[in-house]
Coordinates of C-alpha atoms and ligand atoms in Angstrom, one line a residue:
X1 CA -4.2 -134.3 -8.1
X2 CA -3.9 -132.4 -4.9
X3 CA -0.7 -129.9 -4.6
X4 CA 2.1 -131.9 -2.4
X5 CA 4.0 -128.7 -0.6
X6 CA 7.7 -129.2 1.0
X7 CA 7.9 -128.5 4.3
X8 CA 9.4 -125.5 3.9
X9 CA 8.5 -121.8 6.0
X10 CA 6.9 -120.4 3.4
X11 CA 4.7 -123.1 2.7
X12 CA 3.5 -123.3 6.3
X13 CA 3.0 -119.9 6.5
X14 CA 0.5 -120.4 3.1
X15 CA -0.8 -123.3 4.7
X16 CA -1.5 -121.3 8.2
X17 CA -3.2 -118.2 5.8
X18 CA -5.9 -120.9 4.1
X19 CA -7.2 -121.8 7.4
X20 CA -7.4 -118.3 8.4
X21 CA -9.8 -118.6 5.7
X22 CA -11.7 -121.6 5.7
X23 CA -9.8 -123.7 4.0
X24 CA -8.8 -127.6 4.1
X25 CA -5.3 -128.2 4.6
X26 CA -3.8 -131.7 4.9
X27 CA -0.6 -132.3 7.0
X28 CA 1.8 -134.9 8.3
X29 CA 1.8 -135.8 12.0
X30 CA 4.0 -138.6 13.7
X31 CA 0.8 -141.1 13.6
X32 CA -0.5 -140.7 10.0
X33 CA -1.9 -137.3 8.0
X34 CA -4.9 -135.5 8.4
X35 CA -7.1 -133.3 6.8
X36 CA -7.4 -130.1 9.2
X37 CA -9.5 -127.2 9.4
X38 CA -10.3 -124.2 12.0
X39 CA -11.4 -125.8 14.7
X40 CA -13.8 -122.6 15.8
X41 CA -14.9 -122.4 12.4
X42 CA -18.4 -124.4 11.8
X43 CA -18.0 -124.3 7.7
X44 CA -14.2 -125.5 7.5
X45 CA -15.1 -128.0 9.6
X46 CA -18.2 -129.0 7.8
X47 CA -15.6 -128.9 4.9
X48 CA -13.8 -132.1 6.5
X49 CA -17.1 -133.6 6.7
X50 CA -17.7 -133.5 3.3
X51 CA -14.2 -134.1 1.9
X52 CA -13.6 -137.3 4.1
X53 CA -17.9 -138.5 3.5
X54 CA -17.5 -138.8 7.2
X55 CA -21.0 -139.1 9.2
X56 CA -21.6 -135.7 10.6
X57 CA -21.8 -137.5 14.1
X58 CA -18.2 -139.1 14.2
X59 CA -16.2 -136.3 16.3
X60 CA -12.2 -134.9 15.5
X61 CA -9.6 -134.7 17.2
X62 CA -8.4 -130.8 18.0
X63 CA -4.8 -130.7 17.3
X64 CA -3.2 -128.0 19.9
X65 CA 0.4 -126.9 20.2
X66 CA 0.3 -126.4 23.7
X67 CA -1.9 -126.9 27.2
X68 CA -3.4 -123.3 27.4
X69 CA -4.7 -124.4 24.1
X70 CA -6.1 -127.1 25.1
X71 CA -7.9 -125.5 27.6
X72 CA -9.4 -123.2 25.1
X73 CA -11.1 -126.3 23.6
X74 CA -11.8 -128.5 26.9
X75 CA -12.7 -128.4 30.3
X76 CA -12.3 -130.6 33.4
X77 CA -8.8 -130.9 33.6
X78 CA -7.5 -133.0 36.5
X79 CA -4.1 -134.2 38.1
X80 CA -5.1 -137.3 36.2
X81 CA -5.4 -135.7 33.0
X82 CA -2.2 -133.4 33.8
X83 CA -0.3 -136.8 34.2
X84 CA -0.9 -138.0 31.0
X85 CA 0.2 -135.0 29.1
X86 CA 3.0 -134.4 31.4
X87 CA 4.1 -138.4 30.3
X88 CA 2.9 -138.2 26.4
X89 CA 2.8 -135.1 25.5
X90 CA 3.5 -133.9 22.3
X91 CA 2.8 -137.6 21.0
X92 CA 0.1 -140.1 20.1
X93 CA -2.0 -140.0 22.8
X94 CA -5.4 -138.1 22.6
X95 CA -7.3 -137.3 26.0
X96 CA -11.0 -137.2 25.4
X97 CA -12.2 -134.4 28.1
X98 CA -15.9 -132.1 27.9
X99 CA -16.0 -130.1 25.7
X100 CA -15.5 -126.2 26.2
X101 CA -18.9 -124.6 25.0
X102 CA -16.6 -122.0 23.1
X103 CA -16.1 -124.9 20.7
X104 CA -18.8 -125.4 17.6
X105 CA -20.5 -128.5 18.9
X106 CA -20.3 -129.7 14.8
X107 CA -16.1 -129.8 15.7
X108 CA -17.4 -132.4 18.4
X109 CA -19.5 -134.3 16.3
X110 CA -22.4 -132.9 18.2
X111 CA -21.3 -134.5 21.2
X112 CA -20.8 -132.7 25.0
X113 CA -17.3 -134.3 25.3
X114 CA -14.1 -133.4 23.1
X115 CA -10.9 -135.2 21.5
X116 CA -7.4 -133.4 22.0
X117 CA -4.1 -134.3 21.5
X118 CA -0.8 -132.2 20.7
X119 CA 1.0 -133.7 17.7
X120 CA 4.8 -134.7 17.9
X121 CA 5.6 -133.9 14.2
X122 CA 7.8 -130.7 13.7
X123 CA 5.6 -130.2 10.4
X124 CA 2.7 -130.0 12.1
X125 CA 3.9 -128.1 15.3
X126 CA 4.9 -125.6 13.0
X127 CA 1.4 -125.1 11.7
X128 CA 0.0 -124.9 14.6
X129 CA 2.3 -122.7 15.6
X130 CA 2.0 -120.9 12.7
X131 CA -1.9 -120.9 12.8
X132 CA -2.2 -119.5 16.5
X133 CA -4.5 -121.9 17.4
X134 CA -6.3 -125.1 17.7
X135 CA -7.0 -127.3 14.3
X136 CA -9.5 -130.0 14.2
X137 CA -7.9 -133.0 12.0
X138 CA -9.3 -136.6 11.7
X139 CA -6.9 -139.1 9.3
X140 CA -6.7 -137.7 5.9
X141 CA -8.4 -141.2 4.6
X142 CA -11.8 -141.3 3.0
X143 CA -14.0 -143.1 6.0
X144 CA -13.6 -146.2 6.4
X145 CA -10.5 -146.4 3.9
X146 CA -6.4 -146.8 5.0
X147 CA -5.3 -144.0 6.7
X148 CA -2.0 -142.2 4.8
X149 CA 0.9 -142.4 6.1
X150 CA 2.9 -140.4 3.0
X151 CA 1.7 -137.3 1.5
X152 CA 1.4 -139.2 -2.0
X153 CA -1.0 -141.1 -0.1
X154 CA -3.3 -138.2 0.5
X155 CA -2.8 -137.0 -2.9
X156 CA -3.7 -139.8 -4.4
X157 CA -7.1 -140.3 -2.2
X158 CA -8.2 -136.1 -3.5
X159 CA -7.2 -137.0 -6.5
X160 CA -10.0 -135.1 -8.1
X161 CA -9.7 -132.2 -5.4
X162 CA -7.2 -130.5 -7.1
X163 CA -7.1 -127.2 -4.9
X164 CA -6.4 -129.4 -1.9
X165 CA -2.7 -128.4 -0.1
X166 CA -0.8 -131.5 1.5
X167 CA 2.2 -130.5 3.0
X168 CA 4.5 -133.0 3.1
X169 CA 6.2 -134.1 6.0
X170 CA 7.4 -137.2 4.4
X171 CA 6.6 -140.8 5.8
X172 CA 4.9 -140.6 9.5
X173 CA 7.1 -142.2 11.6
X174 CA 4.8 -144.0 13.9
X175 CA 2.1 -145.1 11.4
X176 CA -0.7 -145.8 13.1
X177 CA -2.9 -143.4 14.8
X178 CA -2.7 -142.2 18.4
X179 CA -4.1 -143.8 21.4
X180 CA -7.3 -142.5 22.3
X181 CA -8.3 -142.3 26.3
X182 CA -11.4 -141.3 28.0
X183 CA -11.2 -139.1 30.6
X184 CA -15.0 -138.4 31.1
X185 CA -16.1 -141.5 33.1
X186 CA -15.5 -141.9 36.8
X187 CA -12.4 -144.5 35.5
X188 CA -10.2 -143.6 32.4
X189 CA -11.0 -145.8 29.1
X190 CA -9.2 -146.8 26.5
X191 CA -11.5 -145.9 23.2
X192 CA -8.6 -147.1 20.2
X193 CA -5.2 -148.5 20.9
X194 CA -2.3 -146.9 19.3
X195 CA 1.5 -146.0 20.1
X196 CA 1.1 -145.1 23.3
X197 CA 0.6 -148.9 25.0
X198 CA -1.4 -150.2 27.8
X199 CA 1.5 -151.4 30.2
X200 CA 2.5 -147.4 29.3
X201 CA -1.0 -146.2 30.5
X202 CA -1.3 -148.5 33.6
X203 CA 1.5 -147.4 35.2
X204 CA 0.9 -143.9 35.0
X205 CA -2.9 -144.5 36.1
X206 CA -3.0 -148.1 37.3
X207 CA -5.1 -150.8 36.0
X208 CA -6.9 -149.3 32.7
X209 CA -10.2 -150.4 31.3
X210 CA -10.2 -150.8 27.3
X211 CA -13.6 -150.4 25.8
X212 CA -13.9 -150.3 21.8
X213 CA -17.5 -150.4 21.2
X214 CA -18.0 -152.1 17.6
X215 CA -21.2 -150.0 17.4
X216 CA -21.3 -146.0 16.2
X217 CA -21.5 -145.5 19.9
X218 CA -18.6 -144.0 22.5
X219 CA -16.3 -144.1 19.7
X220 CA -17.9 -143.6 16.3
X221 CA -14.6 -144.2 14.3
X222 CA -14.2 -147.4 15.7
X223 CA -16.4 -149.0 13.9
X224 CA -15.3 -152.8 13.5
X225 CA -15.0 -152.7 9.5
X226 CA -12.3 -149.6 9.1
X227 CA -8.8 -148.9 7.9
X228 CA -9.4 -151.5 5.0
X229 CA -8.7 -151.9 1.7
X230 CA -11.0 -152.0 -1.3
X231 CA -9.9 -155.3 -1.9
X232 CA -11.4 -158.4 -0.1
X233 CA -9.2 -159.1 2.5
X234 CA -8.6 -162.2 5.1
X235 CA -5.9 -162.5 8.2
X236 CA -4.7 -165.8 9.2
X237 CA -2.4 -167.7 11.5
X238 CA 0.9 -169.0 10.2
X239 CA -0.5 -172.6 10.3
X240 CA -3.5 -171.8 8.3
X241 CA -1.5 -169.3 5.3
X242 CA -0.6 -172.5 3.5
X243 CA -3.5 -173.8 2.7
X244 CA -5.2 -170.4 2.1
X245 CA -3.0 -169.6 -0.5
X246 CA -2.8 -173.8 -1.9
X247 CA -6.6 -172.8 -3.1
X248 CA -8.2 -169.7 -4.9
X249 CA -6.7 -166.9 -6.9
X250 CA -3.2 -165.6 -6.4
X251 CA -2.7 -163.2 -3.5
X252 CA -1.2 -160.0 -2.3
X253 CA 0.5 -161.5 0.8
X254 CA 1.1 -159.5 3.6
X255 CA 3.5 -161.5 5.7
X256 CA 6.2 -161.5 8.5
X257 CA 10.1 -162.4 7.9
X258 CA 10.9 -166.1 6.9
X259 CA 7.0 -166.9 5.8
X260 CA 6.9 -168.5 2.3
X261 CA 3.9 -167.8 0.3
X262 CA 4.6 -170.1 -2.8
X263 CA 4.8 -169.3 -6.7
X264 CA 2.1 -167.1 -8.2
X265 CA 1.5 -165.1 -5.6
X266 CA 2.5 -161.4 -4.6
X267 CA 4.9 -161.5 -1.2
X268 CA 4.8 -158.0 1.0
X269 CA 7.1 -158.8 4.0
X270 CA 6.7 -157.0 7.6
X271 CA 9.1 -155.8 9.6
X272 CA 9.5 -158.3 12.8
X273 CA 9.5 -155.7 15.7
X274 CA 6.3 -153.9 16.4
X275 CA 7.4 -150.1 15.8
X276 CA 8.9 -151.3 12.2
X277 CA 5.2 -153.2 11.3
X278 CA 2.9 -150.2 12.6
X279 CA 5.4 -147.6 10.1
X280 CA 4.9 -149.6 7.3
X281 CA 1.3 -151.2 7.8
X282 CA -0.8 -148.4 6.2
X283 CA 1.7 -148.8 3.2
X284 CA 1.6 -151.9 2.9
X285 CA -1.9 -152.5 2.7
X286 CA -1.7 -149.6 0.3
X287 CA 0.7 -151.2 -1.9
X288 CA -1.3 -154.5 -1.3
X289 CA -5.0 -152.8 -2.7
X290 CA -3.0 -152.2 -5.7
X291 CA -1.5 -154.9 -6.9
X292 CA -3.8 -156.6 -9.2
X293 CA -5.1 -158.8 -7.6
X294 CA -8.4 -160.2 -5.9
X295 CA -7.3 -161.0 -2.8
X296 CA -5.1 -160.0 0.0
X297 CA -4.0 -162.6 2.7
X298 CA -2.5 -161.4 5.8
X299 CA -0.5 -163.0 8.2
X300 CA -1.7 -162.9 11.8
X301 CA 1.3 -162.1 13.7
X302 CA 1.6 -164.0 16.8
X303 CA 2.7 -161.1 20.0
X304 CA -0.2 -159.5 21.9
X305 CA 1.7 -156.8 24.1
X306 CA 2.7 -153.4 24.1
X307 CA 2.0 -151.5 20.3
X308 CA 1.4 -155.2 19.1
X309 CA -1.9 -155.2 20.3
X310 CA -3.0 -152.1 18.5
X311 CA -1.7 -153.8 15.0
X312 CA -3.7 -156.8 16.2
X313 CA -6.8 -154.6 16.3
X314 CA -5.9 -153.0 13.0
X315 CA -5.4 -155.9 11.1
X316 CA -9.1 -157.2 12.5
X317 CA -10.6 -154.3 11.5
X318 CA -9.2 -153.8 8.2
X319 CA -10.3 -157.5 7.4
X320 CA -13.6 -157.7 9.0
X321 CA -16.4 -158.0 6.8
Ligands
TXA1 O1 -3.3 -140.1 15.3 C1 -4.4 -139.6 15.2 O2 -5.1 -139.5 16.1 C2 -4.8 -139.0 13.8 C3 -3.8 -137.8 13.5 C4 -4.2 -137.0 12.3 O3 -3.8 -136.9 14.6 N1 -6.1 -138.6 13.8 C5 -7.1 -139.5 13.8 O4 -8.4 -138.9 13.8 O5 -6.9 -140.7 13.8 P1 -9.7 -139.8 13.4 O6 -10.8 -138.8 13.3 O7 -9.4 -140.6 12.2 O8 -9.9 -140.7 14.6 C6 -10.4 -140.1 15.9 C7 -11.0 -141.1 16.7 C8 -12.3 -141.6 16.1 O9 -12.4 -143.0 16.4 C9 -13.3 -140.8 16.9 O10 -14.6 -141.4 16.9 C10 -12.7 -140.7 18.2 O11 -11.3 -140.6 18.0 N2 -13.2 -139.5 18.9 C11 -13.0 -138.3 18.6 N3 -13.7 -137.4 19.4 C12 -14.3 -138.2 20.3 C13 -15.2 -138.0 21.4 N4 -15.6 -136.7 21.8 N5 -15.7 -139.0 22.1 C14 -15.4 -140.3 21.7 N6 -14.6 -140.6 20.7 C15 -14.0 -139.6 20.0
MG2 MG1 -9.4 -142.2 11.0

C-alpha cells in the first residue's frame, strides 16, 4: 500500500524534499488528488507518465501558488486572462495559455500551449509553498479510471507502489475536477466543465464557447469513455430505472433522494443539490465498482445548469462504452 501522511508541517516539508528529488508525491486539492512531480524536471514527470499509464501526449496541469509562478510556466497573459484569475483564483479553474519555452515540452504533453491553475486546498498551497515552485499534477487516477477524491482512494489505486507518499488532506471538498478554459484561440473555450460554471464564466467574459472534442485532440483527457468504473455501467432517466432494474442481475444503484430501486438490489443515494452530488460522485462510483455486483445503474438527474452540467458530462463519460 502507498504511505497515507497527515497533513501535518513536517510531512509537507518531506513531501517538498522528494520532489526536490525526483520523486512522485500525491496530494489533496479542493477538486480531487493528484499525483505531482517537478514540473522543470523531464524524469519526475515522465514518472507520472508511467505511474498513471497515461499516453505520453495527454498534457498536466502546473499547479502554481501564485501569478509570478505562473508566469514562469506561461506566456501571453492578457486583461482577459488577468480577469479570470482575479475572479477564480486559487480555485478550480485552469487557464490553458502557451507554453513558456523554459518549461520541458514532455510537462506539456509535447504540445506549444500549457495548463495552469493555482489550487484552493490549504494542503496543497502549503506544498507548493513549501516546494518554491511550480508542480505538474494530473488526477491521481489510473487513465481512464475514477478520479480520488480521499487519500484511501489513491492508496488503494498504488497499491503495489509501496514507496508512493499521499498526503492526506482528507475528502476534497469540490469533487470533481476544475474547469478547464482555453485561452489560446482568438475566443476563450471551454475544454472540461467543472466547479467553476458557465453562467460564472459568461459574465466575466461574455458569451463562452464550450468545445469538448471526444477525439485525443484539443483536450486529450477528454476522451468520451473516462472517469469510469471497472464495472459495466448504464445512466438512465427516472422513467426508464424501473424497468432497467425489473430485468437482469441485481444492481449497484446510484440514485437521487426518494427513487426506489426494489428488493435485491444495492441502493447508493445522491445528495439533491449539485455541490453535495459532485463531493460525493467519485465516491460513490467508488463504492459502487465494489460492491459485488455486475452492474451499476445510475440515475440521470434531471437539472442542466450551473455545476449540474459538469455532473451531466461525468456521468456520460463514466458510462459510455
Ligand atoms: O482539478 C483538477 O484539474 C485536477 C487537480 C489534481 O488539480 N487535475 C486534473 O488533471 O484533473 P488531469 O490531468 O486529470 O486533467 C487535465 C485536463 C486533461 O483533460 C488534459 O488533456 C487537459 O486538462 N489539458 C492539460 N493541458 C492541456 C493543454 N495544453 N491543452 C489542452 N488541454 C490540456
Ligand atoms: Mg484526470
Amino acid at each position: 500500500m502507498a504511505a497515507v501522511l497527515p497533513y501535518t508541517d513536517d510531512n509537507i516539508d518531506l513531501a517538498a524534499a522528494a520532489l526536490l528529488r525526483g520523486t512522485v508525491v500525491a496530494f489533496a486539492t479542493e477538486t480531487v488528488y493528484g499525483l505531482g512531480a517537478d514540473t522543470f524536471n523531464e524524469s519526475a514527470i515522465a514518472k507520472i507518465y508511467e505511474l498513471k499509464q497515461r499516453p505520453s501526449t495527454n498534457p498536466l496541469i502546473a499547479h502554481v501558488i501564485d501569478l509570478p509562478t505562473a508566469k514562469r510556466v506561461s506566456t501571453g497573459w492578457s486583461r482577459r486572462s488577468m480577469k479570470l484569475v482575479s475572479a477564480c483564483w486559487p480555485g478550480p479553474l485552469t487557464l490553458i495559455l502557451p507554453r513558456n519555452p523554459a518549461v520541458p515540452r514532455t510537462a506539456a504533453g509535447g504540445r506549444e500551449t500549457i495548463a495552469v491553475r493555482s489550487p484552493g486546498h490549504p494542503l496543497a498551497r502549503s506544498l507548493l509553498y513549501a516546494f518554491g515552485g511550480p508542480i505538474s499534477a494530473p488526477s491521481a487516477n489510473r487513465s481512464g479510471g475514477v478520479s480520488p477524491t480521499t487519500a484511501q482512494h489513491v492508496a488503494s489505486d498504488y497499491r503495489e507502489h509501496t514507496d508512493l507518499m499521499v498526503l492526506d488532506g482528507g475528502p476534497c471538498m469540490l469533487g470533481i475536477e476544475s474547469t478547464v478554459v482555453d485561452l489560446t484561440e482568438s475566443k476563450p473555450v471551454v475544454r472540461r466543465l467543472g466547479v467553476v460554471t458557465i453562467e460564472q464564466l459568461s459574465a466575466l467574459l461574455g458569451p463562452i464557447e464550450v468545445d469538448m472534442p471526444s477525439e485525443q485532440t484539443a483536450s486529450p483527457g477528454s476522451a468520451v469513455r473516462h472517469y469510469a468504473p471497472s464495472v459495466p455501467s448504464i445512466l438512465v432517466s427516472r422513467e426508464q430505472l424501473a424497468s432497467v432494474l425489473a430485468t437482469g442481475s441485481p444492481a449497484a444503484v446510484v440514485c437521487l433522494a426518494g427513487t426506489q430501486v426494489g428488493e435485491g438490489h444495492i441502493r447508493l443515494e445522491m445528495p439533491s443539490d449539485a455541490d453535495g452530488y459532485a463531493a460525493h460522485l467519485y465516491e460513490t462510483l467508488r463504492r459502487a465498482d465494489a460492491a459485488g455486483c455486475e452492474r451499476i445503474v445510475i440515475e440521470l438527474p434531471s437539472q442542466r445548469t450551473g455545476v449540474w452540467s459538469a455532473i451531466i458530462d461525468r456521468l456520460r463519460r463514466a458510462t459510455s462504452a
